[in-house]
Amino acid sequence: MSQHFPKDFIWGSATSAYQIEGAWNEDGKGPSIWDVFCLIPGKVHEGDTGAIACNHYHRIAEDVALMKAMGLKAYRFSIAWARILPAGRGAVNQQGIAFYNKLINELLANGIQPWVTLYHWDLPAALEFEIDGWLGKDIADVFTEYAEVCFAHFGDRVKNWITINEAWVVAILGYGHGVFAPGKKSTDLPYVAGHNLLLAHAKAVALYRTKFQPLQLGTIGITNNCDWREPFTNSEVDKAAAQRALEFFLAWFADPVYTGDYPAVMKERLGDRLPTFTDAEKKLLKGSSDFFGLNHYTTMYAVDATNNKEQGSVYGNGGLSADQDVNLSISPDWKLTDMQWAIVPWGCKKLLQWIAERYNNPPIFITENGCAFDDKLVDGKVDDIERVAFFKGYITAIGEAIDTGVNVQGYFIWSLMDNFEWASGYAKKFGIHYVEKDSLNRIPKASAIWYKGVIDANAV
Ligand code: GAL
């Protein structure tokens, strides 16, 4: 790789609480909607659950030692809301606070910056029962109460906060397709859930900025996910379709944060189905992210489907397609990961340029990028050639985007450890360390060693 990244570029890796912690009901933790969802037959591949996962809850020291050995400068993890507030609000569980204190202190002692996500999909189950989860009118305030507990306990040491991970996934997969917790299927509810997720983000940021940021001096933002959408042909309608697909995917959540409101195309097409923000809410939203958090994995071609709706009715990766009139496809020439996601590094570069242009070149942190392959353990080692090739391709494309002026400031590999991959269970191996469920070994893959080389080569 020829590029050199900026000197203070943040090289990290990421995980989330439900996917690695285990200890689902230990030390006073309350159940989350994922604890419950996993128990419903047919929801998760082979009935897997995150009850034990990578047992990270009991293995902080050795997991942080692995991060240090890899040379990570930063580690992104999420807090399990129900570990801190078992009923979602009210009484604070001191043992939960103690766990995250221990993790944060261990990271800092090893020179690794904690990047903390407040919400990575594991809503306390009590809030689903009592206030209708992300559909409830009080959820944004309840989230802000939880955020305050976190800022107050950890903000003296945590300087990088992410409010919500991938509101799109919560809304579309949790409330549209119903394949993620809480498993609701609807054409309208995703827009209600998405609206409340945005308000929760904005309120938590407002609280941080007024009450904590002046003293704690940290940064706070939201992480959204987006694939790239490439027009399938050069026709004006396909170009417009690709643009529309990006607006229904990323601008749905990023426009409110940068401009205070939803994209015009969503308002026009959805009418009353898209909730509206009051003027006060628009003000709260506009400018509510100190950085642009981006999770990016793949690319698809977009074709206009205005006169061809029947083909556009069902797909998993683009939102509710009938609302967009876009059909998606991939090229047979593109290599696929084991999740069947196409490997297209130039799509990453184009997406970064699209963000820079639309949002006035904000500081971008790629908070997730990575690939699933079913790595084989041979003589105690994993030679994950495909994963190294994937990272080479994507990191090179990111370097090229930086060369064209895009302000990318950090990159986090998904994931540190093979882990519980939501509805796919443990079938897909995503991490740069190999780990079986509750394995006694964390075995570095070739990609982890390669990544250390990249970090060292770009070290200050
Ligand atoms: C993201 C998610 C992660 C991880 C990854 C790979 O959408 O934030 O938790 O599962 O995808 O599928």
Coordinates of C-alpha atoms and ligand atoms in Angstrom, one line a residue:
M1 CA 0.0 0.0 0.0
S2 CA 1.5 3.2 -1.1
Q3 CA -0.6 5.7 0.9
H4 CA 0.3 7.4 4.1
F5 CA -2.5 8.4 6.3
P6 CA -2.6 11.5 8.4
K7 CA -0.3 11.3 11.4
D8 CA -3.1 11.3 14.0
F9 CA -5.3 8.9 12.0
I10 CA -7.2 6.7 14.5
W11 CA -6.7 3.0 13.7
G12 CA -9.1 0.8 15.7
S13 CA -11.4 -2.1 15.9
A14 CA -15.0 -2.4 17.0
T15 CA -17.4 -4.7 18.8
S16 CA -20.8 -4.4 20.4
A17 CA -22.0 -5.5 23.8
Y18 CA -24.6 -8.2 22.9
Q19 CA -22.3 -9.7 20.3
I20 CA -19.4 -10.4 22.6
E21 CA -20.1 -9.9 26.3
G22 CA -22.2 -12.9 27.3
A23 CA -23.1 -12.9 31.0
W24 CA -26.6 -12.0 29.9
N25 CA -28.2 -12.2 33.3
E26 CA -25.2 -11.8 35.6
D27 CA -24.5 -9.2 38.3
G28 CA -27.9 -7.6 38.1
K29 CA -28.2 -7.1 34.3
G30 CA -31.8 -6.9 33.0
P31 CA -32.9 -8.7 29.8
S32 CA -32.7 -6.9 26.5
I33 CA -34.9 -7.3 23.4
W34 CA -32.1 -9.4 21.8
D35 CA -32.1 -11.7 24.9
V36 CA -35.8 -12.3 24.3
F37 CA -35.7 -12.3 20.5
C38 CA -33.1 -15.1 20.5
L39 CA -35.5 -17.3 22.5
I40 CA -38.2 -17.2 19.8
P41 CA -37.9 -20.3 17.6
G42 CA -36.9 -19.5 14.0
K43 CA -35.5 -16.0 14.6
V44 CA -31.8 -16.8 14.9
H45 CA -29.8 -19.3 12.8
E46 CA -29.7 -22.6 14.7
G47 CA -31.3 -21.1 17.8
D48 CA -28.0 -19.4 18.7
T49 CA -28.0 -16.7 21.4
G50 CA -25.6 -14.1 22.9
A51 CA -26.1 -15.6 26.3
I52 CA -22.4 -16.6 26.5
A53 CA -21.0 -15.2 23.2
C54 CA -17.3 -14.5 23.5
N55 CA -17.5 -14.4 27.3
H56 CA -15.8 -11.0 27.1
Y57 CA -17.6 -10.0 30.3
H58 CA -15.2 -12.3 32.2
R59 CA -12.1 -11.8 30.0
I60 CA -11.5 -8.1 29.9
A61 CA -7.8 -8.3 30.7
E62 CA -6.8 -10.8 28.1
D63 CA -9.0 -9.2 25.4
V64 CA -7.4 -5.8 26.0
A65 CA -4.0 -7.5 25.9
L66 CA -4.9 -8.8 22.5
M67 CA -5.8 -5.3 21.4
K68 CA -2.5 -4.0 22.7
A69 CA -0.5 -6.7 20.9
M70 CA -2.3 -5.7 17.7
G71 CA -1.2 -2.1 18.1
L72 CA -4.7 -0.7 18.2
K73 CA -4.9 3.0 19.1
A74 CA -8.7 2.9 19.7
Y75 CA -11.3 0.4 20.6
R76 CA -15.0 0.9 19.9
F77 CA -17.4 -1.0 22.1
S78 CA -21.0 -0.5 23.2
I79 CA -22.6 -0.3 26.6
A80 CA -25.4 -2.7 27.3
W81 CA -28.1 -0.3 28.5
A82 CA -29.8 -3.1 30.6
R83 CA -26.5 -3.7 32.4
I84 CA -26.5 -0.1 33.6
L85 CA -30.3 0.3 34.0
P86 CA -31.8 -3.2 34.3
A87 CA -35.3 -1.9 33.9
G88 CA -34.3 0.6 31.2
R89 CA -34.7 3.6 33.6
G90 CA -34.7 4.2 37.3
A91 CA -32.3 2.3 39.5
V92 CA -28.7 2.1 38.4
N93 CA -26.9 -1.2 38.7
Q94 CA -23.6 -0.5 40.3
Q95 CA -22.1 -3.8 39.2
G96 CA -22.8 -2.8 35.6
I97 CA -21.0 0.5 36.2
A98 CA -18.1 -1.4 37.8
F99 CA -17.7 -3.6 34.7
Y100 CA -17.4 -0.7 32.3
N101 CA -15.2 1.2 34.6
K102 CA -12.9 -1.8 34.7
L103 CA -12.9 -2.1 30.9
I104 CA -12.3 1.7 30.3
N105 CA -9.5 1.7 32.9
E106 CA -7.8 -1.3 31.4
L107 CA -7.9 0.3 27.9
L108 CA -6.5 3.5 29.1
A109 CA -3.8 1.7 31.1
N110 CA -2.8 0.1 27.8
G111 CA -2.8 3.3 25.8
I112 CA -6.0 2.5 23.9
Q113 CA -8.7 5.2 23.4
P114 CA -12.2 4.0 24.3
W115 CA -14.9 4.9 21.7
V116 CA -18.2 4.2 23.3
T117 CA -21.5 3.5 21.6
L118 CA -24.5 4.1 23.8
Y119 CA -27.0 2.1 21.7
H120 CA -26.1 -0.9 19.6
W121 CA -29.5 -2.5 19.4
D122 CA -29.9 -4.1 22.8
L123 CA -32.9 -2.1 24.2
P124 CA -33.9 -3.1 27.7
A125 CA -36.8 -5.5 27.3
A126 CA -38.7 -3.6 30.0
L127 CA -38.9 -0.6 27.7
E128 CA -40.3 -2.7 24.9
F129 CA -43.1 -4.0 27.2
E130 CA -43.8 -0.7 29.0
I131 CA -43.4 2.1 26.5
D132 CA -43.4 0.3 23.1
G133 CA -39.7 0.6 22.5
W134 CA -38.6 2.9 19.7
L135 CA -42.2 3.5 18.8
G136 CA -43.1 5.1 22.2
K137 CA -43.4 8.8 22.6
D138 CA -41.2 8.9 25.7
I139 CA -38.3 6.8 24.4
A140 CA -36.1 9.8 23.4
D141 CA -36.3 11.1 27.0
V142 CA -35.7 7.7 28.5
F143 CA -32.6 7.3 26.3
T144 CA -31.4 10.7 27.4
E145 CA -31.7 9.6 31.0
Y146 CA -29.6 6.5 30.3
A147 CA -27.1 8.6 28.3
E148 CA -26.8 10.9 31.3
V149 CA -25.9 8.1 33.6
C150 CA -23.1 7.0 31.2
F151 CA -21.7 10.6 30.7
A152 CA -21.8 11.1 34.5
H153 CA -20.0 7.8 35.3
F154 CA -17.6 7.4 32.4
G155 CA -17.2 10.8 30.8
D156 CA -14.2 11.8 32.9
R157 CA -12.3 9.1 30.9
V158 CA -14.4 8.5 27.7
K159 CA -13.8 11.3 25.2
N160 CA -15.5 9.8 22.1
W161 CA -19.2 9.0 22.3
I162 CA -21.5 7.6 19.6
T163 CA -25.2 7.9 20.5
I164 CA -26.9 5.4 18.1
N165 CA -25.4 2.7 15.9
E166 CA -27.1 2.4 12.6
A167 CA -30.6 3.8 13.1
W168 CA -31.4 2.4 9.6
V169 CA -30.9 -1.2 10.7
V170 CA -33.0 -0.7 13.8
A171 CA -35.8 0.9 11.8
I172 CA -35.7 -1.3 8.6
L173 CA -34.7 -4.7 10.0
G174 CA -36.4 -4.3 13.4
Y175 CA -39.6 -2.6 12.3
G176 CA -39.9 -3.1 8.5
H177 CA -38.7 -6.6 7.6
G178 CA -38.9 -7.8 11.2
V179 CA -35.8 -9.9 11.0
F180 CA -34.1 -8.2 13.9
A181 CA -35.5 -7.5 17.4
P182 CA -38.2 -6.5 18.1
G183 CA -39.3 -8.3 15.0
K184 CA -42.1 -6.1 13.7
K185 CA -43.1 -6.2 10.1
S186 CA -44.6 -3.0 8.7
T187 CA -44.4 -0.5 5.9
D188 CA -45.0 2.5 8.2
L189 CA -43.3 1.8 11.5
P190 CA -39.7 2.1 10.3
Y191 CA -40.3 5.8 9.8
V192 CA -41.8 6.2 13.3
A193 CA -38.9 4.3 14.9
G194 CA -36.3 6.2 12.8
H195 CA -37.9 9.5 13.9
N196 CA -37.6 8.6 17.5
L197 CA -34.1 7.4 17.1
L198 CA -33.1 10.7 15.7
L199 CA -34.8 12.6 18.5
A200 CA -33.1 10.4 21.1
H201 CA -29.7 11.2 19.5
A202 CA -30.4 14.9 19.3
K203 CA -31.6 15.1 22.9
A204 CA -28.7 13.1 24.3
V205 CA -26.3 15.3 22.4
A206 CA -27.9 18.5 23.7
L207 CA -27.6 17.2 27.2
Y208 CA -23.9 16.3 26.7
R209 CA -23.1 19.6 25.2
T210 CA -24.7 21.7 27.9
K211 CA -23.9 19.7 31.0
F212 CA -20.9 17.6 30.3
Q213 CA -18.9 18.6 27.2
P214 CA -17.6 22.0 28.6
L215 CA -15.8 20.1 31.4
Q216 CA -15.2 16.7 29.9
L217 CA -14.1 18.0 26.6
G218 CA -15.1 15.0 24.6
T219 CA -16.8 14.7 21.2
I220 CA -20.1 13.1 20.4
G221 CA -21.8 11.9 17.2
I222 CA -24.0 9.3 15.5
T223 CA -22.9 6.4 13.4
N224 CA -25.0 5.6 10.3
N225 CA -24.6 2.8 7.8
C226 CA -24.7 2.9 4.1
D227 CA -23.8 0.9 1.1
W228 CA -22.8 2.6 -2.2
R229 CA -25.4 2.7 -4.9
E230 CA -24.0 2.8 -8.4
P231 CA -26.3 3.7 -11.4
F232 CA -26.6 0.5 -13.5
T233 CA -26.6 2.5 -16.7
N234 CA -25.7 6.1 -17.6
S235 CA -29.3 6.9 -18.2
E236 CA -30.7 9.9 -16.2
V237 CA -33.4 7.7 -14.6
D238 CA -30.8 5.2 -13.3
K239 CA -28.6 8.0 -12.0
A240 CA -31.6 9.5 -10.2
A241 CA -32.5 6.0 -8.9
A242 CA -29.0 5.6 -7.4
Q243 CA -29.2 9.1 -5.8
R244 CA -32.7 8.3 -4.4
A245 CA -31.5 5.1 -3.0
L246 CA -28.7 6.8 -1.1
E247 CA -31.1 9.5 0.2
F248 CA -33.5 6.8 1.5
F249 CA -30.6 5.0 3.1
L250 CA -28.1 7.5 4.5
A251 CA -29.6 11.0 4.0
W252 CA -32.7 9.8 5.9
F253 CA -30.6 9.9 9.1
A254 CA -27.7 12.2 8.0
D255 CA -29.7 15.1 6.5
P256 CA -31.6 15.8 9.8
V257 CA -28.3 15.8 11.7
Y258 CA -26.6 18.2 9.2
T259 CA -29.6 20.3 7.9
G260 CA -32.3 19.8 10.5
D261 CA -34.8 17.9 8.3
Y262 CA -35.5 14.9 6.1
P263 CA -34.5 14.8 2.4
A264 CA -37.1 16.4 0.1
V265 CA -37.4 13.1 -1.9
M266 CA -38.5 11.3 1.3
K267 CA -41.1 13.9 2.2
E268 CA -42.5 14.0 -1.3
R269 CA -42.8 10.2 -1.6
L270 CA -43.9 9.3 1.9
G271 CA -46.3 12.2 2.7
D272 CA -48.0 11.6 6.0
R273 CA -46.1 8.4 6.6
L274 CA -43.0 10.4 7.4
P275 CA -43.3 12.1 10.8
T276 CA -42.4 15.8 10.9
F277 CA -40.0 17.7 13.2
T278 CA -41.1 20.8 15.1
D279 CA -39.0 23.9 14.7
A280 CA -37.4 23.3 18.1
E281 CA -36.6 19.7 17.1
K282 CA -35.0 20.8 13.8
K283 CA -32.9 23.2 15.8
L284 CA -31.8 20.5 18.2
L285 CA -31.0 18.2 15.3
K286 CA -29.1 20.5 13.1
G287 CA -25.4 20.3 13.8
S288 CA -25.9 17.6 16.4
S289 CA -22.9 15.5 15.4
D290 CA -19.2 16.5 16.0
F291 CA -18.2 13.9 13.4
F292 CA -19.7 11.7 10.6
G293 CA -19.7 8.1 11.9
L294 CA -20.0 5.7 9.0
N295 CA -20.3 1.9 8.8
H296 CA -19.8 0.7 5.3
Y297 CA -19.7 -2.9 3.9
T298 CA -20.8 -3.2 0.3
T299 CA -22.1 -1.8 -3.0
M300 CA -25.0 -2.6 -5.3
Y301 CA -26.2 -1.3 -8.7
A302 CA -29.4 0.7 -8.8
V303 CA -31.9 0.7 -11.6
D304 CA -35.0 2.9 -11.8
A305 CA -38.1 0.8 -11.1
T306 CA -40.8 3.4 -11.6
N307 CA -42.5 1.3 -14.3
N308 CA -41.3 -2.0 -13.0
K309 CA -42.5 -2.1 -9.4
E310 CA -43.0 -5.9 -9.2
Q311 CA -39.3 -6.5 -9.3
G312 CA -38.5 -4.0 -6.7
S313 CA -40.8 -5.2 -4.0
V314 CA -38.5 -7.3 -1.8
Y315 CA -34.9 -7.0 -1.0
G316 CA -33.1 -6.9 2.3
N317 CA -30.5 -4.3 1.9
G318 CA -31.9 -1.1 0.6
G319 CA -34.8 -0.2 2.8
L320 CA -38.4 -0.4 1.8
S321 CA -38.0 -0.5 -2.0
A322 CA -41.6 0.2 -3.0
D323 CA -41.2 3.6 -1.4
Q324 CA -38.1 4.3 -3.6
D325 CA -38.8 2.6 -6.9
V326 CA -35.3 1.3 -7.1
N327 CA -34.2 -2.2 -8.1
L328 CA -30.8 -3.4 -6.8
S329 CA -28.4 -6.0 -8.2
I330 CA -24.8 -6.9 -8.1
S331 CA -22.3 -7.8 -10.8
P332 CA -21.4 -11.4 -11.3
D333 CA -17.8 -10.3 -11.5
W334 CA -17.7 -9.1 -7.9
K335 CA -16.3 -11.4 -5.3
L336 CA -18.6 -12.1 -2.4
T337 CA -18.0 -12.5 1.3
D338 CA -19.7 -15.3 3.2
M339 CA -22.6 -12.9 4.0
Q340 CA -23.0 -12.6 0.2
W341 CA -21.9 -9.0 0.3
A342 CA -20.0 -7.9 -2.7
I343 CA -16.4 -6.7 -2.3
V344 CA -16.2 -3.3 -4.1
P345 CA -13.5 -1.0 -2.7
W346 CA -14.2 1.7 -5.3
G347 CA -17.8 1.9 -3.9
C348 CA -16.3 2.9 -0.6
K349 CA -14.3 5.7 -2.2
K350 CA -17.4 7.0 -4.1
L351 CA -19.5 6.9 -0.9
L352 CA -16.9 8.9 1.0
Q353 CA -16.8 11.5 -1.8
W354 CA -20.6 11.7 -1.8
I355 CA -20.7 12.3 1.9
A356 CA -17.9 15.0 1.7
E357 CA -19.8 16.8 -1.1
R358 CA -23.3 16.6 0.5
Y359 CA -22.3 17.5 4.0
N360 CA -19.6 20.0 3.4
N361 CA -16.6 17.7 4.1
P362 CA -17.2 16.8 7.7
P363 CA -14.6 14.8 9.7
I364 CA -15.5 11.1 8.9
F365 CA -14.7 8.2 11.1
I366 CA -15.3 4.8 9.5
T367 CA -16.6 3.1 12.6
E368 CA -17.1 -0.3 10.9
N369 CA -15.8 -2.0 7.8
G370 CA -15.0 -5.7 7.4
C371 CA -16.0 -9.1 6.0
A372 CA -17.2 -12.5 7.0
F373 CA -15.3 -15.6 5.9
D374 CA -15.5 -19.1 7.3
D375 CA -11.8 -19.3 8.3
K376 CA -10.3 -22.6 8.8
L377 CA -7.9 -23.3 11.7
V378 CA -4.8 -25.1 10.4
D379 CA -2.1 -26.1 12.9
G380 CA -3.5 -23.6 15.4
K381 CA -3.4 -20.7 12.9
V382 CA -5.8 -18.9 10.5
D383 CA -4.3 -17.8 7.2
D384 CA -7.2 -15.6 6.2
I385 CA -6.0 -14.5 2.8
E386 CA -9.4 -13.2 1.7
R387 CA -9.7 -10.9 4.7
V388 CA -6.3 -9.4 4.2
A389 CA -7.2 -8.8 0.5
F390 CA -10.5 -7.2 1.6
F391 CA -8.7 -4.8 3.9
K392 CA -6.0 -4.0 1.4
G393 CA -8.6 -3.1 -1.1
Y394 CA -10.7 -1.0 1.2
I395 CA -7.9 0.8 3.1
T396 CA -6.3 1.7 -0.3
A397 CA -9.7 3.1 -1.5
I398 CA -10.0 5.2 1.7
G399 CA -6.4 6.5 1.2
E400 CA -7.4 7.5 -2.4
A401 CA -10.5 9.3 -1.0
I402 CA -8.3 11.2 1.4
D403 CA -5.9 12.1 -1.5
T404 CA -8.9 13.8 -3.2
G405 CA -9.6 15.9 -0.1
V406 CA -12.1 13.8 1.8
N407 CA -11.6 14.3 5.6
V408 CA -11.4 10.7 6.9
Q409 CA -9.8 10.7 10.3
G410 CA -10.2 7.1 11.5
Y411 CA -10.9 3.5 10.6
F412 CA -12.3 0.7 12.8
I413 CA -12.3 -2.9 11.6
W414 CA -15.4 -4.9 12.3
S415 CA -14.7 -6.9 14.2
L416 CA -12.1 -7.5 16.9
M417 CA -13.5 -11.0 17.5
D418 CA -15.6 -13.5 15.7
N419 CA -18.9 -13.1 17.5
F420 CA -22.6 -13.4 17.6
E421 CA -23.7 -12.1 14.2
W422 CA -27.4 -11.3 15.1
A423 CA -29.9 -13.3 13.1
S424 CA -27.1 -15.3 11.4
G425 CA -25.9 -16.6 14.8
Y426 CA -22.3 -17.8 15.0
A427 CA -22.3 -19.1 11.4
K428 CA -20.4 -16.2 10.0
K429 CA -16.8 -15.3 11.1
F430 CA -16.2 -11.6 11.0
G431 CA -13.4 -11.0 13.4
I432 CA -9.6 -10.4 13.1
H433 CA -9.2 -12.7 16.1
Y434 CA -10.6 -16.2 15.8
V435 CA -12.8 -17.3 18.6
E436 CA -15.2 -20.1 19.1
K437 CA -18.2 -19.5 21.4
D438 CA -16.6 -19.1 24.9
S439 CA -13.4 -20.6 23.5
L440 CA -10.4 -20.6 25.8
N441 CA -8.3 -19.4 23.0
R442 CA -8.2 -16.1 21.2
I443 CA -6.1 -16.9 18.1
P444 CA -4.8 -14.1 15.9
K445 CA -5.6 -14.4 12.2
A446 CA -3.1 -13.4 9.6
S447 CA -5.3 -10.3 9.1
A448 CA -4.6 -9.1 12.6
I449 CA -0.9 -9.4 12.1
W450 CA -1.2 -7.6 8.7
Y451 CA -3.3 -4.8 10.3
K452 CA -0.6 -4.3 12.9
G453 CA 1.8 -3.7 10.1
V454 CA -0.5 -1.1 8.6
I455 CA -0.8 0.7 12.0
D456 CA 3.0 0.5 12.5
A457 CA 3.7 1.8 9.0
N458 CA 1.5 4.8 9.6
A459 CA 2.6 5.4 13.2
V460 CA 3.4 8.9 14.3
Ligands
GAL1 C1 -23.3 -3.9 11.3 C2 -23.5 -4.0 12.8 C3 -22.6 -4.9 13.5 C4 -22.2 -6.1 12.7 C5 -21.9 -5.8 11.2 C6 -21.7 -7.0 10.4 O1 -24.5 -3.6 10.6 O2 -23.4 -2.7 13.3 O3 -23.1 -5.1 14.7 O4 -23.1 -7.1 12.9 O5 -23.0 -5.1 10.7 O6 -22.9 -7.6 10.0

